[in-house]
XYZ file of C-alpha atoms in Angstrom:
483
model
C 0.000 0.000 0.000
C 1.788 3.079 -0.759
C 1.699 5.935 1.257
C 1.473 3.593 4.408
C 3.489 3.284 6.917
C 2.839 0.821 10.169
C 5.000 1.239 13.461
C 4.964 -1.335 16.355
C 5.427 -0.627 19.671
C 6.986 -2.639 22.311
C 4.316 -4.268 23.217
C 3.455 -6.438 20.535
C 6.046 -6.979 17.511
C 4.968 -10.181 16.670
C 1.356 -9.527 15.915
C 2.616 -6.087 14.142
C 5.057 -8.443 11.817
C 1.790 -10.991 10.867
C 0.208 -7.798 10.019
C 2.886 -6.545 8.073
C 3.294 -9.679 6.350
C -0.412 -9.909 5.537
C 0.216 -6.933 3.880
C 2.808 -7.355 1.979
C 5.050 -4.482 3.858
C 7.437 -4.241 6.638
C 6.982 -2.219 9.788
C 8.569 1.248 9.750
C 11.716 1.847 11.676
C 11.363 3.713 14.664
C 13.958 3.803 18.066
C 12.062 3.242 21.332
C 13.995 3.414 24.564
C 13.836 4.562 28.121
C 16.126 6.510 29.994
C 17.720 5.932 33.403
C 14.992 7.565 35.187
C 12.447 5.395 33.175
C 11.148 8.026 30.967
C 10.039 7.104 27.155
C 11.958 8.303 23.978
C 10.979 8.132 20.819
C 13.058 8.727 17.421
C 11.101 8.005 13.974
C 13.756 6.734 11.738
C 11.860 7.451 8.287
C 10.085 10.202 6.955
C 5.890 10.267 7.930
C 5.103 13.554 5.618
C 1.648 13.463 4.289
C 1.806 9.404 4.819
C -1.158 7.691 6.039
C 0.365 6.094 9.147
C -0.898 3.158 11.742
C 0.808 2.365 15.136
C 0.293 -0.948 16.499
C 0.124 -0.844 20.552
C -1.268 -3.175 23.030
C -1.581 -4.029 26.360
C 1.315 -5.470 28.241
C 2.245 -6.139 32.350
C 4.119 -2.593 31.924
C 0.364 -1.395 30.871
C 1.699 2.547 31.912
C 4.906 3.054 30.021
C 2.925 1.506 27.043
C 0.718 4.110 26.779
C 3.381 7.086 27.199
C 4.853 5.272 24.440
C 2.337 4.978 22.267
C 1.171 8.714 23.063
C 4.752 10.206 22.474
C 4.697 7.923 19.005
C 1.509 9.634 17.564
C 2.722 12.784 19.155
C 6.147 12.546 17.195
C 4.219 11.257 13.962
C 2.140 14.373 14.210
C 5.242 16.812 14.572
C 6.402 14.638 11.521
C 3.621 15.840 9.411
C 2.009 12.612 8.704
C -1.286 13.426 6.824
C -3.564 10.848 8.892
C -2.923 8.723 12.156
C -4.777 5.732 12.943
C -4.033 3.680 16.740
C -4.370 0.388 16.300
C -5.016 -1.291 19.860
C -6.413 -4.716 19.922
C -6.400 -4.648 23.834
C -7.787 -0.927 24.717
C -6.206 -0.388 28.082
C -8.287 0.652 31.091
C -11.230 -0.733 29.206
C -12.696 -1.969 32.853
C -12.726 1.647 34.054
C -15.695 2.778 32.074
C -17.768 3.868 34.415
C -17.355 5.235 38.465
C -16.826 2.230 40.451
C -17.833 4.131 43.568
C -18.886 8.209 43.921
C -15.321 9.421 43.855
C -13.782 7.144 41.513
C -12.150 8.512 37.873
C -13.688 6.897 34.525
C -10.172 6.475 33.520
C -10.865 5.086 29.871
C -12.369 8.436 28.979
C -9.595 10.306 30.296
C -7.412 7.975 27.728
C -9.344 8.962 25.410
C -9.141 12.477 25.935
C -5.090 12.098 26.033
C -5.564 9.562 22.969
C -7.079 12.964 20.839
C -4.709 15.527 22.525
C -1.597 13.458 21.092
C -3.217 13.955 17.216
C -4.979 10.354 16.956
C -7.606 10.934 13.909
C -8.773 7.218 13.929
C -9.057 3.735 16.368
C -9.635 0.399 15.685
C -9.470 -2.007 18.443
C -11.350 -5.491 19.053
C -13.835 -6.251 21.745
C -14.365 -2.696 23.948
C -15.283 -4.147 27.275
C -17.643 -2.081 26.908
C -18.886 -1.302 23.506
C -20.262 2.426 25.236
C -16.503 3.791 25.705
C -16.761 4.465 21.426
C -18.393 7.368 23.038
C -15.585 9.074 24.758
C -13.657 9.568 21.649
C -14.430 12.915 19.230
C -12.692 10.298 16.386
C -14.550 7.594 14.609
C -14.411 4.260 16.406
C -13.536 0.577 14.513
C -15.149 -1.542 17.526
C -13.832 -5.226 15.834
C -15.516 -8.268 16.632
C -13.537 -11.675 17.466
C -16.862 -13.360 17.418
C -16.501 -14.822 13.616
C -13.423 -15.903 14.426
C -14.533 -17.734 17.532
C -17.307 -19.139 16.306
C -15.619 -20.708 12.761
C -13.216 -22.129 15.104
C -15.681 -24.057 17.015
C -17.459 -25.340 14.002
C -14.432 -26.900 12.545
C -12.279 -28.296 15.863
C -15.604 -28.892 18.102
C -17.302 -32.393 17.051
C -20.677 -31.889 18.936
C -20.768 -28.431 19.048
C -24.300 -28.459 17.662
C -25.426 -29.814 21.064
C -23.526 -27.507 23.160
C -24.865 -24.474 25.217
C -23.169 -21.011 25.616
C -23.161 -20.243 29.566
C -22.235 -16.475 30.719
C -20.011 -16.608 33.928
C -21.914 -13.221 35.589
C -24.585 -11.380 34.623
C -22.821 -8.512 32.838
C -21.948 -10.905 29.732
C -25.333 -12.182 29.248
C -25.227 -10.003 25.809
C -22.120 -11.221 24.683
C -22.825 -14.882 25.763
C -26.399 -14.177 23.401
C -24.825 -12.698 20.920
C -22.586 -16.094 20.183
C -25.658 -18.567 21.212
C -27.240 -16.743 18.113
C -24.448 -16.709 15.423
C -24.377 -20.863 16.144
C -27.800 -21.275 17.023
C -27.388 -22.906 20.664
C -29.206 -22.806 23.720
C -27.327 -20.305 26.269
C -27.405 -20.242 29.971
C -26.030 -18.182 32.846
C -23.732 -18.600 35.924
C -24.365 -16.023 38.779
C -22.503 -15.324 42.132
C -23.309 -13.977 45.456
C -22.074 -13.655 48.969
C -24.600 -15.406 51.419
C -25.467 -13.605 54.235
C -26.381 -14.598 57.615
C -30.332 -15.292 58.618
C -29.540 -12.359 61.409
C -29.708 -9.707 59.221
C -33.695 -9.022 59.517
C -34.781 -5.903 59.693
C -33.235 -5.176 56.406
C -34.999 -7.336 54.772
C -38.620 -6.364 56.287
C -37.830 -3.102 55.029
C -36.902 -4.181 51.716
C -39.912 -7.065 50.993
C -42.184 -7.211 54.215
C -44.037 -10.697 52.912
C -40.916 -12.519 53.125
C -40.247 -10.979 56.738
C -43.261 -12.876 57.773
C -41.811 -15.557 57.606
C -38.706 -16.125 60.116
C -35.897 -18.190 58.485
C -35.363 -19.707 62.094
C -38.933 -20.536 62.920
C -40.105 -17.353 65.044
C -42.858 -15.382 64.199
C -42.320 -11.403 63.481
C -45.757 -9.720 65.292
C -44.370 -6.540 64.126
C -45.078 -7.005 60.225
C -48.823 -8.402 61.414
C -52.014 -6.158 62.581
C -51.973 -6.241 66.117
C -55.386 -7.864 66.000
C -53.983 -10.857 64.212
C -51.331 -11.821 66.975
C -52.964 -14.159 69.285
C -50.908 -16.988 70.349
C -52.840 -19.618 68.399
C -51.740 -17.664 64.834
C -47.838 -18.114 66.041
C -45.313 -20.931 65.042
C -43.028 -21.853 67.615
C -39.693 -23.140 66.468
C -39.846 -27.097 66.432
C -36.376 -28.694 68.245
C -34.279 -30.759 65.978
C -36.015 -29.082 62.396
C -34.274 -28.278 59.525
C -33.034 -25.218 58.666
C -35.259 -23.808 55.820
C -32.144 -23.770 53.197
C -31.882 -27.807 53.906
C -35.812 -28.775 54.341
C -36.692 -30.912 51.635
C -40.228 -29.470 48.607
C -43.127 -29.820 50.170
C -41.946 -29.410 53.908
C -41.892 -26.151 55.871
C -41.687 -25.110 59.555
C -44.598 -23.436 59.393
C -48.019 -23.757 58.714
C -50.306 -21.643 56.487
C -53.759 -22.120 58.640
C -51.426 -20.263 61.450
C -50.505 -17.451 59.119
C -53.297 -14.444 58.961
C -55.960 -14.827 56.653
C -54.651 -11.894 54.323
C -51.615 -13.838 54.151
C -52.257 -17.340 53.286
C -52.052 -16.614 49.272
C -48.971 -15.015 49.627
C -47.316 -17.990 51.651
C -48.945 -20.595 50.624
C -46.700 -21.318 47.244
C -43.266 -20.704 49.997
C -44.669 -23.119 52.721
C -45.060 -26.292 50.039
C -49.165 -26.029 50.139
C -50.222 -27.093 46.927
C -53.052 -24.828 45.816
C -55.364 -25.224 42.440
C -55.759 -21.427 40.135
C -58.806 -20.252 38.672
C -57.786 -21.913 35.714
C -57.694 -25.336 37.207
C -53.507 -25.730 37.694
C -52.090 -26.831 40.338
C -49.503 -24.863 41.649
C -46.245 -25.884 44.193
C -42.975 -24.558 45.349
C -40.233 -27.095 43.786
C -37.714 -25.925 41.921
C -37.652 -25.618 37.477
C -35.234 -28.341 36.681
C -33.365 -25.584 34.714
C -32.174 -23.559 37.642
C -29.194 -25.485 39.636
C -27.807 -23.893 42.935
C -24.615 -24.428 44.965
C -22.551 -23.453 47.468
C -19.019 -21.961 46.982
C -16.695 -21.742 49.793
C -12.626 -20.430 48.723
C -13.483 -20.364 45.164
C -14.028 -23.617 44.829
C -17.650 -26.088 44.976
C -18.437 -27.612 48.331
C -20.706 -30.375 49.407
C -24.553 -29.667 50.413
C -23.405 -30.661 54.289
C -19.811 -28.890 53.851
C -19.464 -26.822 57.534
C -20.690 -23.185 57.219
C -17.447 -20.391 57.359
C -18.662 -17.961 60.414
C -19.904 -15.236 58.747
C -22.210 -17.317 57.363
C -23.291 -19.059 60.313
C -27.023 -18.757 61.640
C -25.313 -16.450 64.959
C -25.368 -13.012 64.265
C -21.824 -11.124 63.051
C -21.134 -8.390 65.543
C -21.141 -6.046 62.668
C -24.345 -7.744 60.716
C -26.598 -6.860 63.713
C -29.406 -5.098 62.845
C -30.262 -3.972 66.037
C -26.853 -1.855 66.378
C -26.571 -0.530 62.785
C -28.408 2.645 61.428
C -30.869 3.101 58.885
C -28.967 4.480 56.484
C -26.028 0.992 56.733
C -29.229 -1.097 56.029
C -30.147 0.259 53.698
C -26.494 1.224 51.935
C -26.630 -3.012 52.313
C -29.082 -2.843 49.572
C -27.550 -0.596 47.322
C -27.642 -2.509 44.125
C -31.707 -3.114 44.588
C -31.829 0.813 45.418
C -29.969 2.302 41.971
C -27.123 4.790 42.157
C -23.452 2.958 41.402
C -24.671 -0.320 43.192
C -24.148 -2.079 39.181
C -20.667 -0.530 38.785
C -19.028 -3.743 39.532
C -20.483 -6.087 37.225
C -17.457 -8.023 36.865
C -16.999 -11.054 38.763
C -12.977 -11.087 38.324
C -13.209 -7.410 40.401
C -13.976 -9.410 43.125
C -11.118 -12.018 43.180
C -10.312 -11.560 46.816
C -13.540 -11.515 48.265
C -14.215 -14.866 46.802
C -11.208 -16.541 47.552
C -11.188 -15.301 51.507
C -12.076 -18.617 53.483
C -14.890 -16.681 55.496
C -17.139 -15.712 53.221
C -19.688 -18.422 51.739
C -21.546 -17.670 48.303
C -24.228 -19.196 46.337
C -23.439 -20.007 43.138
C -26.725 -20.780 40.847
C -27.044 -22.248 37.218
C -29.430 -21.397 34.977
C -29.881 -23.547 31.951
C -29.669 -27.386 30.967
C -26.492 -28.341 30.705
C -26.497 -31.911 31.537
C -24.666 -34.598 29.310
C -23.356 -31.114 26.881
C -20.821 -29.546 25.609
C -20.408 -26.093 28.334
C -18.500 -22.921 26.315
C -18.352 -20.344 28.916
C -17.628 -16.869 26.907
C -16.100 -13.590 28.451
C -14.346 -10.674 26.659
C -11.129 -11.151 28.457
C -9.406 -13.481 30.932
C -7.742 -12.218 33.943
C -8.258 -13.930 36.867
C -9.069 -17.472 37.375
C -10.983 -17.169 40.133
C -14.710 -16.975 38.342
C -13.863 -18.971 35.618
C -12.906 -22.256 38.162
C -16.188 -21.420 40.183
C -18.305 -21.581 36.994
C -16.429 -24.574 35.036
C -16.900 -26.483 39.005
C -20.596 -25.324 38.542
C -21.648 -26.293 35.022
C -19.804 -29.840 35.598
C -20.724 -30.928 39.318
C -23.727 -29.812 39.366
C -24.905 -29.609 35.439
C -23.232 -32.338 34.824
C -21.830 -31.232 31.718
C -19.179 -33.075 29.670
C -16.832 -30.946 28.334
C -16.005 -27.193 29.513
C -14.334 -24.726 26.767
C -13.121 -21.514 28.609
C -13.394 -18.347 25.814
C -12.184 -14.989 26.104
C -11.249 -12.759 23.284
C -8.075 -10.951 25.530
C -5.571 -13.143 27.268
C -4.403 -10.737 30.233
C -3.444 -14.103 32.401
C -2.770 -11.900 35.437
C -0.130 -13.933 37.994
C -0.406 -17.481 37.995
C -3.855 -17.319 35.980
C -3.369 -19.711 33.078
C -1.363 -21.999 35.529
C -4.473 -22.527 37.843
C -7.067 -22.782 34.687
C -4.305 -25.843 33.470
C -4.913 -27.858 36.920
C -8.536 -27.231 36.436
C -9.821 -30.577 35.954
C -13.499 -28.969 34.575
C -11.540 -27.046 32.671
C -10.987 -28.972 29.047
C -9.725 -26.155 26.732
C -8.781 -22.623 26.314
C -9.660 -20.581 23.533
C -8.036 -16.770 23.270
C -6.910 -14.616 20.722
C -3.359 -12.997 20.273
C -4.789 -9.432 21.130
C -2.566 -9.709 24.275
C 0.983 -10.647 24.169
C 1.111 -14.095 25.949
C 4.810 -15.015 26.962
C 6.354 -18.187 25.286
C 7.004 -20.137 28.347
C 3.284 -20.215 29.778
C 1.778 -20.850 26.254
C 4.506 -23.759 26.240
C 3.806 -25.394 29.237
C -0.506 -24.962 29.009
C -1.567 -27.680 26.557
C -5.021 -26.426 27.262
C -4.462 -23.300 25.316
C -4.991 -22.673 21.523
C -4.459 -18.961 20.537
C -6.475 -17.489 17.392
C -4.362 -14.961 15.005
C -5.990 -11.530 14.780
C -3.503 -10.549 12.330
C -5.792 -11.024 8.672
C -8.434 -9.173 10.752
C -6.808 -6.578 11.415
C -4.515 -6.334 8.065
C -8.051 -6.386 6.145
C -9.411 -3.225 8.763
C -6.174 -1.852 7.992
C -6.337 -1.952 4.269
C -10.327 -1.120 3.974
C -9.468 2.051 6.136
C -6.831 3.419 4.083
C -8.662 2.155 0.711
C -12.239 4.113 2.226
C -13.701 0.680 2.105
C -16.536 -0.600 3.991
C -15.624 -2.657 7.193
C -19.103 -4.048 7.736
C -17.640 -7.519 6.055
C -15.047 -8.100 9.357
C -18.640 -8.230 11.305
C -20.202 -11.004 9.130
C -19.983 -14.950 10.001
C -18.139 -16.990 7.196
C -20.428 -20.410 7.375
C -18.216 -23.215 6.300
């Protein structure tokens, strides 16, 4: 292509060479080094007046000094006269900080943008925005690439049953990516959802929040305070029954309580909870067990426990000091609640955010699977992979308790923070791992991870390359190729 010219950064020269080869060219020469004190220099080695020029910059462990490099690069292009620059980032750094994460937090991917536009950037194409919003932030247009096609003719040609299989999301922020993939193959699709199990103590809260369920006591005692007063006589109260099961281990159909000793007004609403079978003006019976499509589970360190596994404390039926309703104020309550109540309660939608929290050995969660997975091939899809955390929890789900065969982990950016791919190799739900070369991966952990097969991004982005200097159409890189 004349007129072009393609630098590389430091983070990724290998994927910059496949493009250039693609291409037919070879990357420009430019002289990137640091100084004593760590700061970035830049030389351009060729001349960039009124050329059309790309630079080629991922992510990388050193994620800071890659950006000052690839700001002082366009910066230096700029000064250089070039006619057009395009950034080429196939990893967008600080993609996960889209949004405030709490009321005094920094959306740092729109400040990135901002410094993206200050350095003279007049175009970006990148591959799988975490968030597909943060186009948005930039006054330039946007190439938002799609590994999807990619992913997706790879499974049709290396999966044999993949026509059975069923596309499972790992939290409930990637429910649209996890459709979006269930669609292009025509599967089924299920979901995978997380979260911390509190203690039966914490009461009042939940009056507050959904008085009908208040009613009932999870320990067998009767609340008077959520009843008229001239409803409470002592033959409408439950007392707790010694030696009964806990309502999270009571088998359908039994229940501690009884609905002739709940108030009239609240038999219908109670009825459904307490295992009374009721017939609907239509004739249908109507019960409390469970759809066969919805699995639960308990998670203790990460990891899936037995049904009669010992509780950690803080999830114990005894109150935690700093659980207790009756010494916290109105306003902790209801901060408790904050996701149900709006404001930045859905910041955190990604489960890898909260690595620590589920690895610490005193917190229990409930894990619960949604979808028929049983005797299937289980491809749990995320944009990237970070932390293995999440990913364990849901392959533990989808196999000991769906019952699935086969478990293909999928993520479009291999970040593989710390020992991340080693602990997704020792995974024995895990069967493979499918990622794309959007992320430099070092040699020795792809060598020793037999798990792992990397995709090359390299005609994708060569083609978006070409069509934008051409003034072509990119709208073909979105479509599936059905083979």
């Amino acid at each position: 292509m004349r007129g072009t010219l393609i630098f590389s950064g430091n983070s990724c020269p290998a994927l910059t060479g496949k493009v250039c080869e693609n291409l037919g060219m070879t990357p420009a020469d430019a002289e990137l080094t640091q100084f004593s004190n760590g700061e970035t220099s830049v030389r351009i080695l060729t001349s960039v007046r009124e050329k059309d020029v790309f630079v080629v910059q991922s992510g990388s462990p050193k994620i800071n000094d890659t950006i000052m490099e690839l700001l002082i690069m366009i910066s230096a292009c700029k000064g250089g006269s070039a006619s057009k620059i395009t950034a080429v980032l196939p990893y967008f750094p600080y993609s996960r900080q889209s949004k405030k994460k709490s009321h005094r937090g920094a959306i740092t991917a729109r400040m990135l943008a901002n410094l993206l536009g200050v350095a003279g950037v007049k175009h970006i194409i990148t591959v799988d925005l975490h968030a597909s919003q943060m186009q948005g932030f930039f006054k330039c247009p946007v190439d938002n690439l799609h590994a999807e096609p990619l992913i997706a003719r790879w499974i049709r040609q290396n999966v044999r049953d993949w026509k059975e299989a069923v596309v499972v999301s790992k939290n409930a922020g990637g429910t649209k990516r996890v459709t979006s993939l269930a669609d292009a193959l025509k599967l089924n699709f299920g979901m995978v959802t997380t979260e911390k199990k509190r203690g039966n103590s914490n009461m009042t809260g939940s009056m507050m929040l959904n008085p009908i369920d208040a009613v009932l006591d999870p320990i067998g005692e009767s609340v008077i305070e959520a009843v008229g007063p001239e409803e409470t006589s002592t033959s409408n109260i439950t007392q707790p029954v010694a030696g009964a099961a806990s309502p999270a281990r009571r088998p359908h159909g039994s229940s501690l309580h009884s609905a002739k000793s709940l108030p009239s007004r609240l038999r219908s609403s109670t009825s459904a909870l307490d295992g009374v079978d009721e017939e609907g003006e239509d004739g249908l019976e109507y019960n409390d067990q469970r759809a066969h499509e919805v699995t639960q589970a308990r998670l203790v360190q990460g990891h899936i426990v037995p049904d009669d596994f010992e509780s950690p404390a803080i999830s114990a039926a005894t109150s935690v000091a700093g659980d207790d309703p009756m010494t916290m104020s109105h306003g902790s309550l209801f901060s408790q609640h904050h996701a149900a109540l709006g404001g930045s309660g859905d910041a955190a939608e990604s489960s890898d955010e909260d690595e620590q929290i589920l690895k610490d050995p005193k917190v229990e969660h409930m894990v619960t699977l949604v979808g028929d997975v049983k005797n299937r091939t289980v491809f749990i899809v995320d944009d990237m992979i970070d932390k293995p955390g999440s990913w364990i929890a849901a392959a533990e789900t989808v196999v000991k308790r769906g019952l699935a065969k086969k478990v293909y982990c999928i993520a479009t950016h291999a970040v593989f923070g710390a020992d991340c791919l080693e602990q997704l190799q020792d995974c024995d739900c895990i069967d493979h791992i499918l990622v794309t070369n959007s992320y430099p991966i070092p040699e020795e952990k792809a060598r020793n991870a037999s798990k792992l097969h990397v995709l090359d991004l390299s005609y994708l982005l060569a083609e978006a390359i070409r069509r934008n200097h051409y003034g072509e159409s990119i709208s073909p890189l979105f479509q599936h190729i059905m083979e």
